[in-house]
Short mmCIF file of C-alpha atoms in Angstrom, two decimals:
data_model
loop_
_atom_site.label_atom_id
_atom_site.label_comp_id
_atom_site.label_asym_id
_atom_site.label_seq_id
_atom_site.Cartn_x
_atom_site.Cartn_y
_atom_site.Cartn_z
CA MET A 1 -47.86 -59.78 73.99
CA PRO A 2 -48.48 -56.57 75.98
CA LYS A 3 -47.22 -53.43 74.25
CA THR A 4 -44.64 -51.09 75.83
CA TYR A 5 -46.73 -47.94 75.34
CA ARG A 6 -50.42 -47.22 75.38
CA ARG A 7 -50.26 -44.81 72.45
CA ALA A 8 -48.13 -42.68 70.16
CA ASN A 9 -49.37 -39.25 69.14
CA VAL A 10 -48.34 -38.84 65.51
CA GLU A 11 -48.78 -35.44 63.90
CA ILE A 12 -49.52 -36.13 60.24
CA SER A 13 -50.07 -32.39 59.67
CA ASN A 14 -49.30 -29.39 61.86
CA ILE A 15 -51.61 -27.26 59.71
CA CYS A 16 -55.10 -26.55 61.01
CA ASN A 17 -58.21 -25.23 59.31
CA LEU A 18 -59.20 -23.37 62.50
CA LYS A 19 -57.55 -21.06 64.98
CA CYS A 20 -58.71 -21.85 68.51
CA SER A 21 -57.88 -19.65 71.49
CA PHE A 22 -57.22 -22.71 73.67
CA CYS A 23 -54.78 -24.23 71.15
CA PRO A 24 -51.63 -22.11 70.58
CA GLU A 25 -50.31 -21.46 67.09
CA VAL A 26 -47.55 -23.70 65.79
CA GLU A 27 -44.30 -21.75 65.47
CA ARG A 28 -42.52 -24.50 63.53
CA GLU A 29 -42.48 -24.65 59.74
CA LYS A 30 -45.91 -25.62 58.48
CA GLN A 31 -45.74 -29.06 56.92
CA VAL A 32 -47.40 -32.42 56.46
CA MET A 33 -45.92 -35.88 56.92
CA ARG A 34 -45.31 -37.94 53.81
CA PRO A 35 -47.42 -41.14 53.69
CA GLU A 36 -44.23 -43.08 52.83
CA THR A 37 -42.61 -41.81 56.03
CA PHE A 38 -45.66 -42.75 58.05
CA ASP A 39 -45.75 -46.24 56.56
CA GLN A 40 -42.19 -46.85 57.76
CA LEU A 41 -43.07 -45.36 61.16
CA ALA A 42 -46.22 -47.48 61.45
CA ALA A 43 -44.16 -50.64 60.96
CA GLN A 44 -42.05 -49.62 63.98
CA LEU A 45 -45.06 -48.51 66.04
CA ALA A 46 -47.13 -51.67 65.60
CA PRO A 47 -45.11 -53.86 68.02
CA LEU A 48 -44.66 -51.00 70.52
CA VAL A 49 -48.03 -49.27 71.03
CA ASP A 50 -51.65 -50.22 71.61
CA GLU A 51 -52.81 -47.49 69.25
CA VAL A 52 -51.68 -44.49 67.25
CA CYS A 53 -53.41 -41.18 67.87
CA LEU A 54 -53.38 -39.20 64.62
CA HIS A 55 -53.03 -35.86 66.33
CA LEU A 56 -50.51 -33.70 68.11
CA MET A 57 -50.98 -30.30 66.51
CA GLY A 58 -52.94 -29.50 63.37
CA GLU A 59 -56.07 -31.09 61.90
CA PRO A 60 -55.44 -34.64 60.61
CA LEU A 61 -58.40 -34.56 58.22
CA ASN A 62 -56.77 -31.53 56.60
CA HIS A 63 -54.04 -33.78 55.14
CA PRO A 64 -54.73 -34.13 51.39
CA ARG A 65 -53.71 -37.82 51.51
CA PHE A 66 -55.48 -38.73 54.76
CA SER A 67 -56.80 -41.99 53.33
CA GLU A 68 -53.27 -43.33 52.83
CA PHE A 69 -52.53 -42.99 56.53
CA ILE A 70 -55.60 -45.02 57.50
CA ALA A 71 -54.70 -47.61 54.87
CA ALA A 72 -51.16 -47.86 56.27
CA CYS A 73 -52.52 -48.43 59.78
CA ALA A 74 -54.76 -51.17 58.43
CA ARG A 75 -51.80 -52.85 56.69
CA HIS A 76 -49.79 -52.86 59.91
CA GLN A 77 -52.80 -53.73 62.10
CA LEU A 78 -52.24 -50.56 64.10
CA PRO A 79 -55.47 -49.32 65.75
CA VAL A 80 -56.25 -45.64 65.22
CA ASN A 81 -57.44 -43.00 67.67
CA LEU A 82 -58.49 -39.94 65.65
CA THR A 83 -58.93 -36.40 67.04
CA THR A 84 -60.63 -33.83 64.82
CA ASN A 85 -62.62 -30.60 65.03
CA GLY A 86 -65.22 -32.26 62.79
CA LEU A 87 -65.54 -29.56 60.13
CA LEU A 88 -64.12 -31.86 57.44
CA LEU A 89 -65.94 -34.97 58.62
CA GLN A 90 -67.83 -35.59 55.39
CA GLY A 91 -67.48 -37.34 52.03
CA PRO A 92 -64.51 -39.71 51.60
CA ARG A 93 -62.87 -38.46 54.79
CA LYS A 94 -65.93 -39.51 56.77
CA GLU A 95 -65.86 -42.95 55.17
CA TRP A 96 -62.18 -43.42 56.05
CA ALA A 97 -62.90 -42.32 59.62
CA LEU A 98 -65.39 -45.21 59.77
CA HIS A 99 -62.76 -47.74 58.62
CA PRO A 100 -62.58 -50.85 60.86
CA ILE A 101 -58.99 -50.03 61.92
CA VAL A 102 -60.26 -46.83 63.59
CA ARG A 103 -60.92 -47.60 67.26
CA GLN A 104 -61.98 -44.17 68.52
CA VAL A 105 -62.91 -40.75 67.14
CA ASN A 106 -62.75 -37.62 69.31
CA ILE A 107 -64.64 -34.62 67.96
CA SER A 108 -63.76 -31.31 69.62
CA VAL A 109 -67.15 -29.61 69.34
CA HIS A 110 -65.93 -26.80 71.62
CA SER A 111 -63.77 -25.64 68.70
CA PHE A 112 -66.86 -24.09 67.06
CA GLU A 113 -67.29 -21.47 69.78
CA ALA A 114 -63.60 -20.62 69.66
CA ASN A 115 -63.82 -19.75 65.94
CA PHE A 116 -67.38 -18.82 65.03
CA GLY A 117 -68.78 -17.39 68.26
CA LEU A 118 -72.54 -16.93 68.20
CA ARG A 119 -73.10 -18.00 64.59
CA ASP A 120 -75.69 -20.73 64.08
CA VAL A 121 -74.13 -23.96 65.31
CA GLY A 122 -76.94 -26.09 63.84
CA PRO A 123 -75.35 -27.04 60.46
CA TYR A 124 -72.08 -27.93 62.16
CA MET A 125 -73.76 -30.13 64.78
CA GLU A 126 -75.85 -31.80 62.07
CA ARG A 127 -72.62 -32.79 60.30
CA VAL A 128 -71.36 -34.26 63.57
CA PHE A 129 -74.62 -36.12 64.10
CA GLN A 130 -74.61 -37.49 60.56
CA PHE A 131 -71.31 -39.10 61.47
CA THR A 132 -72.57 -40.49 64.80
CA ARG A 133 -75.69 -41.91 63.12
CA GLU A 134 -73.67 -43.67 60.43
CA ALA A 135 -71.27 -44.94 63.09
CA LEU A 136 -74.15 -46.43 65.08
CA ALA A 137 -75.40 -48.17 61.93
CA GLN A 138 -72.06 -49.27 60.43
CA ARG A 139 -69.59 -49.32 63.34
CA PRO A 140 -71.42 -49.89 66.66
CA ASP A 141 -68.03 -50.93 68.09
CA LEU A 142 -66.51 -47.48 67.38
CA TYR A 143 -65.98 -45.24 70.40
CA ILE A 144 -66.88 -41.59 69.81
CA ASN A 145 -66.19 -38.75 72.23
CA LEU A 146 -67.96 -35.44 71.66
CA ARG A 147 -65.53 -33.18 73.49
CA LEU A 148 -67.11 -30.16 75.15
CA TRP A 149 -64.32 -28.72 77.25
CA ASP A 150 -66.22 -25.82 78.77
CA LEU A 151 -65.59 -26.33 82.48
CA THR A 152 -62.88 -23.70 83.03
CA ASP A 153 -65.23 -21.55 85.11
CA PRO A 154 -69.01 -21.12 85.54
CA SER A 155 -69.13 -18.28 83.00
CA SER A 156 -67.48 -20.37 80.30
CA LEU A 157 -70.81 -21.98 79.36
CA ASN A 158 -71.58 -19.17 76.94
CA ALA A 159 -74.44 -18.97 74.48
CA THR A 160 -72.67 -21.04 71.82
CA ASN A 161 -71.72 -23.90 74.12
CA ALA A 162 -75.20 -23.79 75.63
CA ALA A 163 -76.61 -24.16 72.08
CA ILE A 164 -74.27 -27.11 71.47
CA ARG A 165 -75.59 -28.77 74.62
CA GLN A 166 -79.16 -28.14 73.45
CA HIS A 167 -78.50 -29.83 70.09
CA ILE A 168 -76.98 -32.81 71.91
CA GLU A 169 -80.03 -33.00 74.20
CA GLU A 170 -82.38 -33.05 71.21
CA GLU A 171 -80.34 -35.60 69.24
CA PHE A 172 -79.93 -38.06 72.10
CA HIS A 173 -83.16 -37.30 74.00
CA LEU A 174 -81.71 -36.30 77.34
CA ASP A 175 -81.62 -33.37 79.77
CA LEU A 176 -78.27 -31.82 80.63
CA SER A 177 -79.66 -28.88 82.61
CA GLN A 178 -79.03 -30.49 85.98
CA LEU A 179 -75.80 -32.18 84.99
CA LYS A 180 -72.96 -31.68 87.47
CA VAL A 181 -69.55 -32.91 86.41
CA ASP A 182 -66.59 -33.63 88.65
CA ILE A 183 -63.75 -34.38 86.22
CA ARG A 184 -61.67 -35.81 89.07
CA ARG A 185 -64.12 -38.72 89.21
CA ARG A 186 -65.68 -39.01 85.76
CA LYS A 187 -65.28 -37.17 82.48
CA ASN A 188 -67.62 -39.13 80.21
CA LEU A 189 -71.41 -39.14 80.03
CA PRO A 190 -72.88 -42.01 77.94
CA LEU A 191 -75.17 -40.76 75.16
CA GLN A 192 -75.98 -43.80 73.03
CA GLY A 193 -74.12 -47.02 72.33
CA ARG A 194 -70.41 -46.16 72.50
CA ILE A 195 -70.98 -42.43 71.98
CA TYR A 196 -70.03 -40.23 74.93
CA LEU A 197 -70.09 -36.58 75.87
CA HIS A 198 -66.59 -35.84 77.17
CA PHE A 199 -66.01 -33.00 79.63
CA ASP A 200 -62.80 -31.38 80.79
CA SER A 201 -61.34 -28.02 81.72
CA ARG A 202 -58.98 -26.13 79.47
CA PHE A 203 -55.31 -25.79 80.33
CA THR A 204 -52.23 -23.69 79.64
CA TRP A 205 -49.70 -25.28 77.30
CA PRO A 206 -46.12 -25.57 78.59
CA SER A 207 -43.68 -23.06 77.16
CA PRO A 208 -40.09 -21.95 77.83
CA SER A 209 -41.53 -18.44 78.31
CA LEU A 210 -43.55 -19.50 81.37
CA PRO A 211 -42.05 -19.18 84.85
CA PRO A 212 -40.69 -22.38 86.41
CA LEU A 213 -43.23 -24.08 88.67
CA SER A 214 -41.41 -26.91 90.39
CA ARG A 215 -38.73 -29.56 89.97
CA THR A 216 -41.08 -32.07 91.61
CA GLY A 217 -43.63 -33.65 89.32
CA PHE A 218 -44.95 -36.69 87.50
CA CYS A 219 -46.01 -37.21 83.91
CA HIS A 220 -46.98 -40.22 81.81
CA GLY A 221 -44.69 -39.02 79.03
CA LEU A 222 -42.37 -41.84 77.88
CA SER A 223 -44.02 -44.31 80.26
CA ASN A 224 -47.31 -44.77 78.41
CA HIS A 225 -47.06 -42.36 75.46
CA PHE A 226 -44.79 -40.21 73.30
CA GLY A 227 -45.16 -37.98 70.26
CA VAL A 228 -43.83 -37.73 66.71
CA HIS A 229 -43.98 -34.42 64.83
CA ALA A 230 -44.73 -34.06 61.13
CA ASP A 231 -41.01 -33.77 60.32
CA GLY A 232 -40.24 -37.02 62.19
CA THR A 233 -38.96 -35.46 65.42
CA VAL A 234 -39.76 -37.56 68.50
CA VAL A 235 -40.83 -35.82 71.71
CA PRO A 236 -41.70 -37.29 75.13
CA CYS A 237 -45.14 -35.74 75.41
CA CYS A 238 -48.02 -34.61 73.19
CA LEU A 239 -47.82 -31.12 74.75
CA ASP A 240 -44.28 -30.46 73.48
CA LYS A 241 -45.65 -28.69 70.42
CA GLU A 242 -42.37 -27.04 69.36
CA ALA A 243 -40.06 -30.04 69.98
CA VAL A 244 -38.24 -28.25 72.79
CA ILE A 245 -37.30 -31.70 74.09
CA ASN A 246 -35.99 -33.13 70.81
CA LEU A 247 -35.17 -36.80 71.39
CA GLY A 248 -34.17 -37.57 67.80
CA ASN A 249 -35.62 -37.97 64.33
CA ILE A 250 -36.98 -41.14 62.72
CA ALA A 251 -35.29 -40.17 59.45
CA ARG A 252 -31.89 -40.71 61.08
CA GLN A 253 -32.50 -43.28 63.83
CA SER A 254 -34.85 -46.12 64.53
CA LEU A 255 -37.72 -45.33 66.88
CA THR A 256 -36.45 -47.88 69.40
CA GLU A 257 -33.01 -46.23 69.48
CA ILE A 258 -34.59 -42.85 70.11
CA LEU A 259 -36.88 -44.09 72.89
CA GLN A 260 -33.95 -45.86 74.58
CA SER A 261 -31.56 -42.91 74.32
CA PRO A 262 -29.87 -41.58 77.50
CA ARG A 263 -32.01 -38.42 77.47
CA ALA A 264 -35.26 -40.38 77.13
CA GLU A 265 -34.21 -42.78 79.86
CA SER A 266 -33.32 -39.87 82.16
CA ILE A 267 -36.76 -38.30 81.67
CA ARG A 268 -38.45 -41.65 82.35
CA GLN A 269 -36.39 -42.31 85.49
CA GLY A 270 -37.00 -38.77 86.71
CA PHE A 271 -40.78 -39.06 86.55
CA ALA A 272 -40.57 -42.46 88.28
CA ARG A 273 -38.89 -40.61 91.18
CA GLY A 274 -41.26 -37.64 91.08
CA GLU A 275 -38.69 -35.39 89.39
CA ARG A 276 -39.06 -33.02 86.45
CA ARG A 277 -35.61 -33.16 84.90
CA GLU A 278 -36.31 -31.14 81.75
CA ASP A 279 -36.70 -27.35 81.84
CA LEU A 280 -39.91 -27.45 79.78
CA CYS A 281 -41.43 -29.98 82.19
CA GLN A 282 -40.63 -27.66 85.09
CA ARG A 283 -42.73 -25.01 83.33
CA CYS A 284 -45.69 -27.29 82.51
CA PRO A 285 -48.98 -26.41 84.26
CA PHE A 286 -50.65 -29.63 83.06
CA ILE A 287 -48.28 -31.74 85.20
CA GLU A 288 -49.86 -30.11 88.26
CA ARG A 289 -52.82 -32.46 87.75
CA PHE A 290 -50.58 -35.29 88.97
CA ALA A 291 -49.23 -33.39 91.99
CA SER A 292 -50.48 -35.92 94.53
CA LYS A 293 -48.72 -38.82 92.83
CA ALA A 294 -45.56 -36.74 92.40
CA ARG A 295 -45.40 -36.00 96.13
CA LYS A 296 -45.72 -39.70 96.96
CA LEU A 297 -42.95 -40.63 94.52
CA ALA A 298 -40.67 -37.85 95.74
CA ALA A 299 -41.19 -38.96 99.33
CA ARG A 300 -39.74 -42.34 98.44
CA HIS A 301 -36.55 -40.67 97.21
CA PRO A 302 -35.47 -38.19 99.93
CA ASP A 303 -32.11 -37.78 98.18
CA PHE A 304 -33.87 -35.65 95.55
CA SER A 305 -33.76 -31.96 96.31
#
C-alpha cells in the first residue's frame, strides 16, 4: 500500500560535534532521544512513511546508542536515510551505516570548510572514501550523496572546497573544472555506481526574528514530510528547528492524532491553496523556492487575500 508521507525527519540527537556557519545553533535544551522512545515511534512511522531520515538538527552518529536506532528500524522494516558530516563515520558506526535497512547516506563534506578552514582536508576525505569503497563492495544498492553545497556565489568555491573537489576528482577519475551546475534542473552528478556528488546553494533558516516575506506560499511540509524533535515534539517541517510550530508530543498523543489535528490540517489546507497560514512560514526564505507553484495555487483561490 502507498504510504501517506515520503519521509519523517527524526532528530535522535540535537547535539552536534561541529559548529557550521550555515547551520544555526540549537537554542533548545541539548538532549538525545531514548532508543525506547524511538522504537515506539518507529512502530507508528512504519505504516505512514516511505523512510525515516535520522536528522533534523544535530549529528546522528554522535548518539552514544546509534546502533539501537538502526536495529529498531530493521525490526520495523523502516528504511533509513542518514545525514551526517562524516567525521564519525568509522568503526562500529560505519558498519551500522552499511546495514541493509539503510537506503541512503548523505555526507555533508562542505561542513569541513565551515569548521576547519584551510587545514589539510586529505585525512577527512580519505575517511569518506573508505566508506564509499566499502559501500561499493558490500552495499552496491546503497545511495550515497557527497554534499558539496558551495554554490551560493562564485567566490564561495574557496581553497578548501576546491581541495575537496580535487580529492573527489582523483578518487573517481573525473574532471570537475568545466562543470556547470544549474540546480533548477539537476543537483546530482553521478560518480560511481550509486554514489553522487550533490550540489546546492545555502539558505537562510526561518526564524521569528526575520521580517515577514509573504502570506502567499507553498511548502511540502505535512504533505510529504514532517519532523520529530529529540524530545518527541512534532513539527510540520524539518526547518522548524526550535519547534515554533508545536503540533504535539508523541509522549502524550499518538502520531496519527497529532498529524490529523486541526492545526496540522489547517497548515496542509493552506499550502494546498498557496497560503502560508503560520507566522514562521511567512518568514521562511526557503519557501521562496516554490514561488511559481504558490502563485498558481493562489490564482485558483481568488478569495484568499
